[in-house]
Coordinates of C-alpha atoms in Angstrom, one line a residue:
M221 CA 67.6 -121.2 122.9
T222 CA 70.1 -123.3 124.8
I223 CA 70.0 -126.0 122.1
S224 CA 70.7 -125.0 118.6
H225 CA 70.2 -127.1 115.4
D226 CA 74.0 -127.0 114.8
K227 CA 74.8 -128.3 118.2
I228 CA 72.8 -131.5 117.6
A229 CA 73.8 -132.1 114.0
P230 CA 75.3 -135.6 114.8
L231 CA 72.1 -136.6 116.5
V232 CA 70.0 -135.4 113.5
A233 CA 72.0 -137.8 111.3
L234 CA 71.4 -140.7 113.7
L235 CA 67.7 -140.0 114.1
D236 CA 67.3 -139.9 110.3
M237 CA 67.4 -143.7 110.5
P238 CA 65.2 -145.9 112.6
Q239 CA 66.6 -146.4 116.1
R240 CA 65.9 -148.7 119.1
V241 CA 65.7 -145.9 121.6
V242 CA 65.6 -146.4 125.4
I243 CA 64.7 -143.4 127.6
T244 CA 65.6 -143.6 131.3
I245 CA 64.4 -141.4 134.1
H246 CA 65.4 -140.9 137.7
Y247 CA 64.5 -142.7 140.9
N248 CA 61.1 -141.7 142.3
P249 CA 59.9 -140.2 139.0
D250 CA 58.1 -136.8 139.2
G251 CA 56.0 -134.7 136.8
D252 CA 59.1 -133.3 135.0
S253 CA 60.9 -136.6 134.4
L254 CA 57.6 -138.3 133.2
G255 CA 56.6 -135.3 131.2
S256 CA 59.9 -134.8 129.4
S257 CA 60.3 -138.6 128.7
L258 CA 56.8 -139.1 127.5
A259 CA 57.0 -136.0 125.2
L260 CA 60.1 -137.5 123.6
Y261 CA 58.5 -140.9 123.4
H262 CA 55.5 -139.5 121.4
L263 CA 57.8 -137.5 119.2
L264 CA 60.2 -140.3 118.3
T265 CA 57.5 -143.0 117.9
A266 CA 55.8 -140.7 115.4
K267 CA 59.1 -140.5 113.5
G268 CA 59.2 -144.3 113.2
H269 CA 61.6 -145.2 116.0
S270 CA 61.1 -148.0 118.5
V271 CA 61.0 -146.4 121.9
E272 CA 60.9 -147.6 125.5
I273 CA 60.9 -145.7 128.8
L274 CA 62.5 -147.3 131.9
A275 CA 62.0 -146.0 135.4
P276 CA 64.2 -147.2 138.3
N277 CA 61.2 -147.9 140.4
T278 CA 57.4 -147.7 140.2
P279 CA 56.1 -144.3 138.8
P280 CA 53.4 -142.7 141.0
P281 CA 49.9 -143.6 139.7
F282 CA 49.2 -139.9 140.5
Y283 CA 50.3 -139.2 136.9
G284 CA 48.5 -142.1 135.3
W285 CA 46.4 -139.7 133.2
L286 CA 49.5 -138.6 131.2
P287 CA 49.3 -139.8 127.5
S288 CA 50.8 -143.4 127.3
F289 CA 51.8 -143.4 131.0
G290 CA 51.2 -147.2 130.9
I291 CA 54.2 -147.9 128.7
V292 CA 56.7 -146.8 131.4
R293 CA 58.5 -149.9 132.6
D294 CA 59.5 -150.4 136.3
F295 CA 63.1 -151.7 136.3
L296 CA 62.7 -153.4 139.6
A297 CA 59.6 -155.3 138.5
E298 CA 60.9 -156.2 135.0
T299 CA 64.7 -156.3 135.5
A300 CA 65.5 -158.9 132.9
V301 CA 63.4 -157.3 130.3
C302 CA 64.8 -153.8 131.0
V303 CA 68.4 -155.0 130.9
D304 CA 67.8 -156.7 127.6
L305 CA 66.2 -153.5 126.2
I306 CA 69.2 -151.4 127.3
E307 CA 71.7 -153.9 125.9
N308 CA 69.9 -154.0 122.6
A309 CA 69.3 -150.3 122.3
T310 CA 71.0 -148.3 119.5
M311 CA 70.5 -145.0 121.3
L312 CA 69.9 -144.0 125.0
F313 CA 68.4 -140.9 126.6
S314 CA 68.8 -139.9 130.2
M315 CA 66.0 -137.4 131.2
D316 CA 65.9 -135.0 134.2
Y317 CA 68.9 -136.3 136.1
N318 CA 72.5 -135.0 136.2
E319 CA 74.3 -138.2 137.5
L320 CA 73.9 -141.7 136.2
S321 CA 73.7 -142.8 139.9
R322 CA 70.2 -141.3 140.0
A323 CA 69.1 -144.0 137.6
G324 CA 69.3 -146.5 140.5
K325 CA 70.1 -150.1 139.5
M326 CA 70.2 -149.1 135.9
E327 CA 73.4 -147.1 136.4
A328 CA 75.9 -149.9 135.7
H329 CA 74.0 -150.9 132.5
L330 CA 74.0 -147.4 131.2
R331 CA 77.7 -147.0 131.9
N332 CA 78.5 -150.2 130.1
A333 CA 76.5 -149.3 127.0
K334 CA 78.4 -148.7 123.8
V335 CA 75.8 -146.6 122.0
P336 CA 75.2 -142.9 122.0
L337 CA 73.8 -141.5 125.3
V338 CA 72.0 -138.2 125.3
L339 CA 71.5 -136.5 128.7
I340 CA 68.9 -133.7 128.9
D341 CA 68.8 -132.1 132.4
H342 CA 68.6 -128.8 134.3
H343 CA 70.3 -129.6 137.6
P344 CA 73.6 -128.1 138.7
D345 CA 76.9 -129.9 138.2
P346 CA 76.0 -132.5 135.6
E347 CA 78.3 -135.6 135.3
D348 CA 80.6 -135.6 132.3
C349 CA 79.4 -138.9 131.0
T350 CA 78.6 -138.2 127.4
P351 CA 79.5 -135.9 124.6
F352 CA 75.8 -135.4 124.0
L353 CA 75.1 -133.4 127.2
F354 CA 72.4 -130.8 127.1
S355 CA 72.4 -129.0 130.5
D356 CA 71.2 -125.6 131.5
T357 CA 70.4 -124.7 135.1
K358 CA 68.6 -121.5 134.1
V359 CA 65.7 -123.3 132.4
S360 CA 62.6 -124.2 134.4
S361 CA 62.7 -127.9 133.9
A362 CA 64.0 -130.8 131.8
S363 CA 60.7 -130.5 129.9
E364 CA 61.6 -127.0 128.8
L365 CA 65.0 -128.3 127.6
T366 CA 63.2 -131.2 125.8
Y367 CA 61.0 -128.7 124.0
Q368 CA 64.2 -126.9 122.9
F369 CA 65.7 -130.3 121.8
I370 CA 62.6 -131.2 119.8
R371 CA 62.5 -127.8 118.1
A372 CA 66.2 -128.0 117.3
M373 CA 65.7 -131.4 115.8
Y374 CA 62.5 -130.7 113.9
P375 CA 62.2 -126.9 113.6
N376 CA 59.3 -127.0 111.1
D377 CA 57.1 -129.6 112.8
V378 CA 53.9 -128.8 114.5
L379 CA 53.9 -130.4 117.9
S380 CA 51.1 -132.9 118.6
T381 CA 48.8 -132.2 121.4
K382 CA 50.2 -135.3 123.3
V383 CA 53.7 -133.9 123.1
A384 CA 52.6 -130.5 124.2
E385 CA 50.5 -131.8 127.1
C386 CA 53.5 -133.8 128.4
I387 CA 55.9 -130.8 128.1
F388 CA 53.5 -128.4 129.8
T389 CA 52.9 -130.9 132.7
G390 CA 56.7 -131.1 133.3
I391 CA 57.1 -127.3 133.2
M392 CA 54.1 -126.7 135.4
T393 CA 55.0 -129.2 138.1
D394 CA 58.7 -128.4 138.3
T395 CA 57.8 -124.7 138.8
G396 CA 55.0 -125.3 141.3
M397 CA 52.5 -123.8 138.9
F398 CA 55.1 -121.0 138.0
Q399 CA 55.8 -120.1 141.6
H400 CA 59.6 -120.7 141.3
N401 CA 62.4 -121.1 138.8
S402 CA 60.2 -119.5 136.1
S403 CA 61.4 -115.9 135.7
R404 CA 62.7 -116.2 132.2
P405 CA 60.4 -114.8 129.5
E406 CA 61.5 -117.7 127.3
T407 CA 59.6 -120.1 129.5
F408 CA 56.3 -118.3 128.9
R409 CA 57.0 -118.1 125.2
I410 CA 57.3 -121.9 125.2
V411 CA 54.0 -122.2 127.2
A412 CA 52.4 -119.9 124.6
D413 CA 53.5 -122.2 121.8
L414 CA 52.1 -125.2 123.8
L415 CA 48.8 -123.5 124.1
E416 CA 48.7 -122.9 120.4
C417 CA 49.2 -126.7 120.0
G418 CA 45.7 -127.2 121.5
I419 CA 46.4 -128.1 125.1
D420 CA 43.9 -127.4 127.8
K421 CA 46.0 -125.9 130.6
D422 CA 43.2 -125.7 133.1
K423 CA 42.3 -129.4 132.7
I424 CA 46.0 -130.4 133.2
K425 CA 46.3 -128.1 136.2
G426 CA 43.2 -129.6 137.6
K427 CA 44.5 -133.2 137.3
V428 CA 47.8 -132.3 139.0
F429 CA 46.8 -129.8 141.7
D430 CA 43.0 -130.1 142.2
T431 CA 42.4 -133.9 142.1
S432 CA 42.7 -135.9 145.3
T433 CA 41.5 -138.9 147.2
T434 CA 39.8 -138.7 150.5
D435 CA 42.8 -140.3 152.2
R436 CA 45.2 -137.8 150.7
L437 CA 43.1 -134.9 151.8
R438 CA 42.9 -136.3 155.3
L439 CA 46.7 -136.8 155.3
T440 CA 47.1 -133.2 154.3
G441 CA 44.9 -132.1 157.2
F442 CA 46.8 -134.3 159.6
C443 CA 50.1 -132.8 158.5
L444 CA 48.9 -129.2 158.9
S445 CA 47.1 -129.7 162.3
E446 CA 49.4 -132.3 164.0
K447 CA 52.8 -132.6 162.2
M448 CA 53.8 -129.1 161.0
V449 CA 56.6 -127.8 163.2
V450 CA 57.3 -124.0 163.0
M451 CA 60.5 -122.5 164.2
P452 CA 60.0 -118.8 164.0
E453 CA 63.4 -118.0 165.4
L454 CA 65.0 -119.8 162.3
H455 CA 62.3 -118.6 159.8
A456 CA 61.9 -122.3 159.1
G457 CA 59.3 -125.1 159.3
Y458 CA 59.0 -128.8 158.5
I459 CA 56.7 -131.8 158.4
A460 CA 58.0 -135.3 159.3
L461 CA 56.0 -138.4 158.7
S462 CA 56.6 -142.0 159.9
M463 CA 55.6 -145.1 158.0
A464 CA 52.9 -145.8 160.7
E465 CA 51.4 -142.4 160.1
L466 CA 51.4 -142.9 156.3
A467 CA 49.8 -146.3 156.7
R468 CA 47.0 -144.7 158.8
F469 CA 46.0 -142.7 155.7
N470 CA 46.5 -145.6 153.2
F471 CA 49.4 -143.7 151.7
Q472 CA 50.0 -144.1 147.9
K473 CA 53.0 -142.9 146.0
G474 CA 52.4 -139.3 145.0
D475 CA 50.2 -138.4 148.0
Q476 CA 52.9 -136.2 149.4
E477 CA 53.1 -134.1 146.3
G478 CA 53.2 -130.5 147.2
M479 CA 53.2 -131.1 150.9
V480 CA 56.7 -129.6 151.3
N481 CA 55.4 -126.2 150.2
Y482 CA 52.8 -125.7 153.1
P483 CA 55.2 -124.4 155.8
L484 CA 56.4 -121.7 153.3
K485 CA 52.9 -120.3 153.4
V486 CA 53.4 -119.3 157.1
D487 CA 54.2 -115.6 157.4
G488 CA 57.8 -115.1 158.3
L489 CA 59.2 -118.5 157.0
C490 CA 61.6 -118.8 154.1
F491 CA 62.5 -122.5 154.5
S492 CA 60.5 -125.7 154.6
A493 CA 61.2 -129.4 154.6
L494 CA 59.3 -132.6 154.3
V495 CA 60.8 -135.7 155.9
V496 CA 59.2 -139.0 155.0
E497 CA 60.1 -142.4 156.4
S498 CA 60.2 -145.6 154.2
E499 CA 61.6 -149.1 154.6
E500 CA 64.8 -148.3 152.7
L501 CA 65.6 -144.7 153.8
I502 CA 64.3 -141.4 154.9
K503 CA 63.4 -139.1 152.0
I504 CA 63.9 -135.4 152.5
S505 CA 62.5 -132.6 150.4
M506 CA 63.4 -128.9 150.9
R507 CA 62.0 -125.6 149.5
S508 CA 63.2 -122.0 150.2
K509 CA 62.6 -118.4 149.2
G510 CA 65.0 -115.9 148.0
N511 CA 68.7 -116.6 148.0
F512 CA 68.8 -119.4 150.6
D513 CA 70.4 -122.3 148.7
V514 CA 68.9 -125.6 149.7
N515 CA 70.9 -127.3 146.9
K516 CA 74.1 -126.6 148.8
L517 CA 72.6 -127.6 152.1
M518 CA 71.4 -130.9 150.8
R519 CA 74.7 -131.7 149.1
K520 CA 76.6 -131.0 152.3
H521 CA 74.4 -132.6 154.9
F522 CA 71.9 -135.0 153.3
E523 CA 73.5 -136.8 150.2
G524 CA 71.3 -134.9 147.8
G525 CA 71.0 -131.8 145.7
G526 CA 68.7 -130.0 143.2
H527 CA 68.2 -126.3 142.7
R528 CA 68.7 -123.2 144.8
N529 CA 65.1 -123.2 146.0
A530 CA 64.1 -126.8 145.6
A531 CA 66.2 -129.9 146.4
G532 CA 65.9 -133.4 147.6
G533 CA 68.1 -135.7 149.7
R534 CA 68.2 -138.8 151.9
S535 CA 69.1 -140.2 155.3
Y536 CA 69.8 -143.8 156.4
D537 CA 69.4 -143.0 160.0
T538 CA 66.2 -143.3 162.1
L539 CA 63.4 -140.7 161.5
E540 CA 64.0 -139.3 165.0
N541 CA 67.7 -138.8 164.4
T542 CA 67.2 -137.4 161.0
V543 CA 64.8 -134.8 162.3
N544 CA 67.2 -133.9 165.1
K545 CA 70.0 -133.5 162.6
L546 CA 67.8 -131.3 160.4
E547 CA 67.1 -129.0 163.4
D548 CA 70.8 -128.9 164.2
V549 CA 71.7 -128.1 160.6
L550 CA 69.2 -125.3 160.4
A551 CA 70.6 -123.8 163.6
M552 CA 73.9 -123.6 161.8
Y553 CA 72.3 -121.5 159.1
K554 CA 70.5 -119.1 161.4
A555 CA 72.2 -116.0 160.2
E556 CA 71.7 -116.9 156.5
L557 CA 68.0 -117.6 157.1
A558 CA 67.6 -114.3 159.0
L559 CA 69.2 -112.5 156.1
T560 CA 67.0 -114.3 153.6
H561 CA 63.9 -113.4 155.6
K562 CA 64.9 -109.8 155.7
D563 CA 65.6 -109.7 151.9
T564 CA 62.4 -111.4 151.0
T565 CA 60.3 -109.3 153.3
E566 CA 61.7 -106.1 151.9
C567 CA 61.0 -107.3 148.4

Protein backbone atom coordinates (compact mmCIF):
# COMPACT_ATOMS: atom_id res chain seq x y z
CA MET A 1 0.00 0.00 0.00
CA THR A 2 1.23 3.50 -0.86
CA ILE A 3 -0.70 5.07 2.02
CA SER A 4 -0.10 3.64 5.47
CA HIS A 5 -2.01 4.35 8.69
CA ASP A 6 1.11 5.90 10.23
CA LYS A 7 1.50 8.30 7.28
CA ILE A 8 -1.93 9.78 7.84
CA ALA A 9 -1.89 9.92 11.65
CA PRO A 10 -2.40 13.73 11.74
CA LEU A 11 -5.45 13.39 9.50
CA VAL A 12 -6.87 10.60 11.64
CA ALA A 13 -6.84 12.99 14.58
CA LEU A 14 -8.53 15.75 12.55
CA LEU A 15 -11.22 13.46 11.19
CA ASP A 16 -12.03 12.17 14.66
CA MET A 17 -13.92 15.46 15.06
CA PRO A 18 -16.73 16.75 12.81
CA GLN A 19 -15.31 18.79 9.94
CA ARG A 20 -16.69 21.03 7.21
CA VAL A 21 -15.04 19.29 4.27
CA VAL A 22 -14.86 20.67 0.73
CA ILE A 23 -13.69 18.29 -2.00
CA THR A 24 -12.50 19.84 -5.27
CA ILE A 25 -11.94 18.13 -8.61
CA HIS A 26 -10.29 19.15 -11.86
CA TYR A 27 -11.61 21.06 -14.86
CA ASN A 28 -13.71 18.88 -17.21
CA PRO A 29 -14.34 16.15 -14.60
CA ASP A 30 -14.00 12.54 -15.71
CA GLY A 31 -14.94 9.18 -14.24
CA ASP A 32 -11.90 9.04 -11.98
CA SER A 33 -12.29 12.51 -10.49
CA LEU A 34 -16.02 11.97 -9.94
CA GLY A 35 -15.57 8.41 -8.67
CA SER A 36 -12.82 9.26 -6.19
CA SER A 37 -14.55 12.39 -4.87
CA LEU A 38 -17.98 10.76 -4.52
CA ALA A 39 -16.43 7.75 -2.78
CA LEU A 40 -14.82 10.09 -0.26
CA TYR A 41 -18.08 12.04 0.04
CA HIS A 42 -20.08 8.93 0.96
CA LEU A 43 -17.42 7.75 3.41
CA LEU A 44 -17.04 11.08 5.23
CA THR A 45 -20.76 11.88 5.39
CA ALA A 46 -21.32 8.46 6.95
CA LYS A 47 -18.72 9.46 9.58
CA GLY A 48 -20.70 12.57 10.48
CA HIS A 49 -18.83 15.23 8.52
CA SER A 50 -20.43 17.97 6.43
CA VAL A 51 -19.14 17.44 2.88
CA GLU A 52 -19.41 19.38 -0.38
CA ILE A 53 -17.94 18.59 -3.81
CA LEU A 54 -17.02 21.48 -6.12
CA ALA A 55 -16.21 21.13 -9.81
CA PRO A 56 -14.59 23.95 -11.85
CA ASN A 57 -17.23 23.53 -14.56
CA THR A 58 -20.30 21.43 -15.27
CA PRO A 59 -19.73 17.70 -14.77
CA PRO A 60 -20.81 15.59 -17.76
CA PRO A 61 -24.36 14.25 -17.35
CA PHE A 62 -22.92 11.05 -18.82
CA TYR A 63 -22.06 10.10 -15.20
CA GLY A 64 -25.38 11.16 -13.74
CA TRP A 65 -26.14 7.63 -12.55
CA LEU A 66 -23.28 7.70 -9.98
CA PRO A 67 -24.58 7.68 -6.38
CA SER A 68 -25.22 11.31 -5.25
CA PHE A 69 -23.92 12.78 -8.53
CA GLY A 70 -26.45 15.59 -8.10
CA ILE A 71 -24.66 17.07 -5.08
CA VAL A 72 -21.63 18.11 -7.18
CA ARG A 73 -21.65 21.91 -7.49
CA ASP A 74 -20.53 23.79 -10.61
CA PHE A 75 -18.21 26.62 -9.51
CA LEU A 76 -18.99 28.69 -12.60
CA ALA A 77 -22.74 28.44 -12.03
CA GLU A 78 -22.64 28.93 -8.24
CA THR A 79 -19.51 31.01 -7.75
CA ALA A 80 -20.57 32.95 -4.66
CA VAL A 81 -21.88 29.84 -2.90
CA CYS A 82 -18.75 27.84 -3.73
CA VAL A 83 -16.37 30.60 -2.61
CA ASP A 84 -18.25 30.80 0.69
CA LEU A 85 -18.00 27.03 1.13
CA ILE A 86 -14.22 27.08 0.55
CA GLU A 87 -13.71 30.05 2.89
CA ASN A 88 -15.70 28.38 5.67
CA ALA A 89 -14.28 24.88 5.23
CA THR A 90 -12.19 23.36 8.00
CA MET A 91 -10.59 20.82 5.66
CA LEU A 92 -10.00 20.66 1.88
CA PHE A 93 -9.40 17.75 -0.48
CA SER A 94 -8.03 18.00 -4.02
CA MET A 95 -8.83 14.86 -5.98
CA ASP A 96 -7.26 13.59 -9.22
CA TYR A 97 -5.17 16.62 -10.12
CA ASN A 98 -1.51 17.39 -9.52
CA GLU A 99 -1.48 21.20 -9.78
CA LEU A 100 -3.92 23.64 -8.20
CA SER A 101 -4.16 25.42 -11.56
CA ARG A 102 -6.20 22.44 -12.78
CA ALA A 103 -8.97 23.54 -10.41
CA GLY A 104 -9.74 26.42 -12.76
CA LYS A 105 -11.07 29.56 -11.10
CA MET A 106 -11.04 27.83 -7.71
CA GLU A 107 -7.23 27.94 -7.70
CA ALA A 108 -6.76 31.29 -5.95
CA HIS A 109 -9.29 30.41 -3.25
CA LEU A 110 -7.56 27.10 -2.56
CA ARG A 111 -4.15 28.79 -2.35
CA ASN A 112 -5.47 31.38 0.11
CA ALA A 113 -7.12 28.82 2.37
CA LYS A 114 -5.65 28.52 5.86
CA VAL A 115 -6.93 25.02 6.60
CA PRO A 116 -5.40 21.60 5.89
CA LEU A 117 -5.39 20.62 2.21
CA VAL A 118 -5.16 16.94 1.27
CA LEU A 119 -4.13 16.16 -2.31
CA ILE A 120 -4.76 12.65 -3.65
CA ASP A 121 -3.50 12.09 -7.20
CA HIS A 122 -1.59 9.77 -9.53
CA HIS A 123 -0.24 12.15 -12.20
CA PRO A 124 3.49 12.84 -12.58
CA ASP A 125 5.25 15.85 -11.03
CA PRO A 126 2.70 16.91 -8.39
CA GLU A 127 2.88 20.47 -7.11
CA ASP A 128 4.44 20.84 -3.66
CA CYS A 129 1.47 22.73 -2.23
CA THR A 130 0.64 20.77 0.92
CA PRO A 131 2.27 18.53 3.53
CA PHE A 132 -0.65 16.15 3.04
CA LEU A 133 0.33 15.02 -0.45
CA PHE A 134 -0.54 11.46 -1.43
CA SER A 135 0.81 10.87 -4.91
CA ASP A 136 1.81 7.69 -6.73
CA THR A 137 2.17 7.46 -10.50
CA LYS A 138 2.26 3.67 -10.39
CA VAL A 139 -1.36 3.27 -9.31
CA SER A 140 -4.13 3.00 -11.88
CA SER A 141 -6.12 6.01 -10.77
CA ALA A 142 -6.90 8.54 -8.08
CA SER A 143 -9.75 6.21 -7.15
CA GLU A 144 -7.27 3.44 -6.34
CA LEU A 145 -5.36 5.88 -4.12
CA THR A 146 -8.64 6.93 -2.51
CA TYR A 147 -9.31 3.30 -1.68
CA GLN A 148 -5.90 3.14 -0.01
CA PHE A 149 -6.58 6.37 1.86
CA ILE A 150 -9.93 5.09 3.15
CA ARG A 151 -8.44 1.74 4.18
CA ALA A 152 -5.59 3.50 5.99
CA MET A 153 -8.03 5.81 7.78
CA TYR A 154 -10.56 3.13 8.68
CA PRO A 155 -8.84 -0.27 8.35
CA ASN A 156 -11.64 -2.23 10.01
CA ASP A 157 -14.60 -0.72 8.18
CA VAL A 158 -16.64 -2.57 5.60
CA LEU A 159 -17.03 -0.30 2.60
CA SER A 160 -20.58 0.58 1.63
CA THR A 161 -21.79 -0.45 -1.80
CA LYS A 162 -21.98 3.23 -2.81
CA VAL A 163 -18.33 3.84 -1.89
CA ALA A 164 -17.28 0.67 -3.71
CA GLU A 165 -19.30 1.55 -6.85
CA CYS A 166 -17.66 4.97 -7.07
CA ILE A 167 -14.14 3.61 -6.61
CA PHE A 168 -14.68 0.87 -9.18
CA THR A 169 -16.03 3.40 -11.68
CA GLY A 170 -12.91 5.53 -11.28
CA ILE A 171 -10.54 2.60 -11.67
CA MET A 172 -12.43 1.14 -14.62
CA THR A 173 -12.70 4.40 -16.56
CA ASP A 174 -9.12 5.56 -15.99
CA THR A 175 -7.76 2.23 -17.19
CA GLY A 176 -10.11 1.99 -20.17
CA MET A 177 -11.68 -1.15 -18.75
CA PHE A 178 -8.22 -2.38 -17.62
CA GLN A 179 -6.59 -1.90 -21.01
CA HIS A 180 -3.83 0.43 -19.75
CA ASN A 181 -2.09 1.50 -16.54
CA SER A 182 -3.38 -1.60 -14.77
CA SER A 183 -0.54 -4.12 -14.65
CA ARG A 184 -0.10 -4.10 -10.87
CA PRO A 185 -1.60 -7.12 -9.09
CA GLU A 186 -2.59 -4.75 -6.26
CA THR A 187 -5.12 -3.07 -8.56
CA PHE A 188 -6.96 -6.34 -9.06
CA ARG A 189 -6.81 -7.18 -5.35
CA ILE A 190 -8.60 -3.91 -4.72
CA VAL A 191 -11.20 -4.72 -7.38
CA ALA A 192 -11.72 -8.11 -5.73
CA ASP A 193 -12.43 -6.34 -2.44
CA LEU A 194 -14.88 -4.02 -4.19
CA LEU A 195 -16.69 -7.03 -5.63
CA GLU A 196 -16.98 -8.47 -2.13
CA CYS A 197 -18.67 -5.20 -1.10
CA GLY A 198 -21.56 -6.12 -3.39
CA ILE A 199 -21.01 -4.06 -6.53
CA ASP A 200 -22.38 -5.20 -9.86
CA LYS A 201 -19.40 -4.68 -12.17
CA ASP A 202 -21.33 -5.64 -15.30
CA LYS A 203 -24.05 -3.09 -14.57
CA ILE A 204 -21.45 -0.34 -14.01
CA LYS A 205 -19.55 -1.32 -17.15
CA GLY A 206 -22.79 -1.23 -19.10
CA LYS A 207 -23.65 2.27 -17.89
CA VAL A 208 -20.20 3.62 -18.81
CA PHE A 209 -19.32 1.79 -22.01
CA ASP A 210 -22.52 0.29 -23.40
CA THR A 211 -25.08 3.06 -22.95
CA SER A 212 -25.46 5.74 -25.60
CA THR A 213 -27.84 8.15 -27.29
CA THR A 214 -28.69 7.95 -30.96
CA ASP A 215 -26.84 11.21 -31.59
CA ARG A 216 -23.73 9.93 -29.85
CA LEU A 217 -23.68 6.74 -31.92
CA ARG A 218 -24.11 8.73 -35.11
CA LEU A 219 -21.29 11.04 -34.06
CA THR A 220 -19.08 7.98 -33.55
CA GLY A 221 -19.97 6.69 -37.01
CA PHE A 222 -19.22 10.10 -38.53
CA CYS A 223 -15.83 10.19 -36.79
CA LEU A 224 -14.86 6.76 -38.06
CA SER A 225 -16.12 7.18 -41.62
CA GLU A 226 -15.36 10.85 -42.29
CA LYS A 227 -12.97 12.29 -39.71
CA MET A 228 -10.38 9.66 -38.78
CA VAL A 229 -7.02 10.46 -40.36
CA VAL A 230 -4.50 7.61 -40.53
CA MET A 231 -0.81 8.29 -41.10
CA PRO A 232 0.72 4.84 -41.56
CA GLU A 233 4.20 6.27 -42.17
CA LEU A 234 4.10 7.70 -38.61
CA HIS A 235 2.11 4.81 -37.06
CA ALA A 236 -0.34 7.48 -35.91
CA GLY A 237 -3.93 8.57 -36.36
CA TYR A 238 -6.23 11.31 -35.15
CA ILE A 239 -9.77 12.66 -35.21
CA ALA A 240 -10.47 16.41 -35.26
CA LEU A 241 -13.95 17.85 -34.68
CA SER A 242 -15.17 21.41 -35.17
CA MET A 243 -17.95 23.06 -33.19
CA ALA A 244 -20.17 22.99 -36.28
CA GLU A 245 -19.68 19.22 -36.62
CA LEU A 246 -20.44 18.71 -32.93
CA ALA A 247 -23.60 20.81 -33.21
CA ARG A 248 -24.73 18.69 -36.15
CA PHE A 249 -24.97 15.73 -33.76
CA ASN A 250 -26.42 17.66 -30.79
CA PHE A 251 -23.18 17.18 -28.87
CA GLN A 252 -23.46 16.79 -25.10
CA LYS A 253 -20.54 16.80 -22.68
CA GLY A 254 -19.27 13.23 -22.42
CA ASP A 255 -20.26 12.23 -25.96
CA GLN A 256 -16.57 12.13 -26.94
CA GLU A 257 -15.76 9.65 -24.16
CA GLY A 258 -13.54 6.89 -25.52
CA MET A 259 -13.38 8.40 -29.03
CA VAL A 260 -9.63 8.94 -28.78
CA ASN A 261 -9.05 5.19 -28.55
CA TYR A 262 -10.50 4.29 -31.95
CA PRO A 263 -7.44 5.07 -34.12
CA LEU A 264 -5.36 2.79 -31.88
CA LYS A 265 -7.50 -0.12 -33.05
CA VAL A 266 -6.05 0.27 -36.56
CA ASP A 267 -3.35 -2.32 -37.18
CA GLY A 268 0.07 -0.70 -37.21
CA LEU A 269 -0.80 2.42 -35.19
CA CYS A 270 0.70 3.14 -31.77
CA PHE A 271 -0.48 6.74 -31.33
CA SER A 272 -3.90 8.38 -31.50
CA ALA A 273 -5.30 11.83 -30.77
CA LEU A 274 -8.68 13.50 -30.50
CA VAL A 275 -8.82 17.25 -31.20
CA VAL A 276 -12.08 18.96 -30.25
CA GLU A 277 -12.94 22.62 -30.82
CA SER A 278 -14.87 24.68 -28.26
CA GLU A 279 -15.55 28.38 -27.81
CA GLU A 280 -12.74 28.79 -25.28
CA LEU A 281 -10.00 26.54 -26.63
CA ILE A 282 -9.07 23.42 -28.55
CA LYS A 283 -9.01 20.35 -26.31
CA ILE A 284 -6.52 17.63 -27.22
CA SER A 285 -6.49 14.05 -25.92
CA MET A 286 -3.75 11.55 -26.72
CA ARG A 287 -3.26 7.82 -26.27
CA SER A 288 -0.31 5.58 -27.09
CA LYS A 289 0.96 2.04 -26.87
CA GLY A 290 4.23 0.79 -25.44
CA ASN A 291 6.89 3.27 -24.38
CA PHE A 292 5.82 6.24 -26.47
CA ASP A 293 5.37 8.98 -23.85
CA VAL A 294 2.43 11.27 -24.68
CA ASN A 295 2.79 12.95 -21.28
CA LYS A 296 6.13 14.41 -22.33
CA LEU A 297 4.83 15.32 -25.78
CA MET A 298 1.83 17.14 -24.29
CA ARG A 299 3.94 19.02 -21.76
CA LYS A 300 6.38 20.18 -24.41
CA HIS A 301 3.98 21.12 -27.20
CA PHE A 302 0.37 21.48 -25.97
CA GLU A 303 0.34 22.92 -22.42
CA GLY A 304 -0.81 19.66 -20.91
CA GLY A 305 0.28 16.38 -19.42
CA GLY A 306 -0.95 13.18 -17.84
CA HIS A 307 0.50 9.69 -18.04
CA ARG A 308 2.87 7.93 -20.40
CA ASN A 309 0.08 6.37 -22.45
CA ALA A 310 -2.77 8.81 -21.79
CA ALA A 311 -2.56 12.60 -21.64
CA GLY A 312 -4.52 15.76 -22.32
CA GLY A 313 -3.65 19.26 -23.42
CA ARG A 314 -4.94 22.41 -25.07
CA SER A 315 -4.40 24.92 -27.85
CA TYR A 316 -5.64 28.48 -28.18
CA ASP A 317 -5.03 28.60 -31.92
CA THR A 318 -7.56 27.75 -34.63
CA LEU A 319 -8.59 24.15 -35.16
CA GLU A 320 -6.84 24.08 -38.54
CA ASN A 321 -3.59 25.44 -37.16
CA THR A 322 -3.74 23.08 -34.19
CA VAL A 323 -4.14 20.06 -36.47
CA ASN A 324 -1.26 21.28 -38.64
CA LYS A 325 0.90 21.66 -35.55
CA LEU A 326 -0.05 18.15 -34.40
CA GLU A 327 1.06 16.69 -37.73
CA ASP A 328 4.33 18.65 -37.62
CA VAL A 329 5.01 17.52 -34.05
CA LEU A 330 4.33 13.89 -34.91
CA ALA A 331 6.80 14.12 -37.81
CA MET A 332 9.43 15.18 -35.28
CA TYR A 333 8.81 11.93 -33.38
CA LYS A 334 8.88 9.66 -36.45
CA ALA A 335 11.86 7.61 -35.24
CA GLU A 336 10.41 7.11 -31.75
CA LEU A 337 7.03 6.10 -33.17
CA ALA A 338 8.69 3.62 -35.51
CA LEU A 339 10.64 2.10 -32.63
CA THR A 340 7.53 1.88 -30.50
CA HIS A 341 5.66 0.18 -33.34
CA LYS A 342 8.48 -2.33 -33.70
CA ASP A 343 8.58 -3.05 -29.97
CA THR A 344 4.82 -3.44 -29.61
CA THR A 345 4.60 -5.63 -32.70
CA GLU A 346 7.32 -7.96 -31.42
CA CYS A 347 5.52 -8.24 -28.07
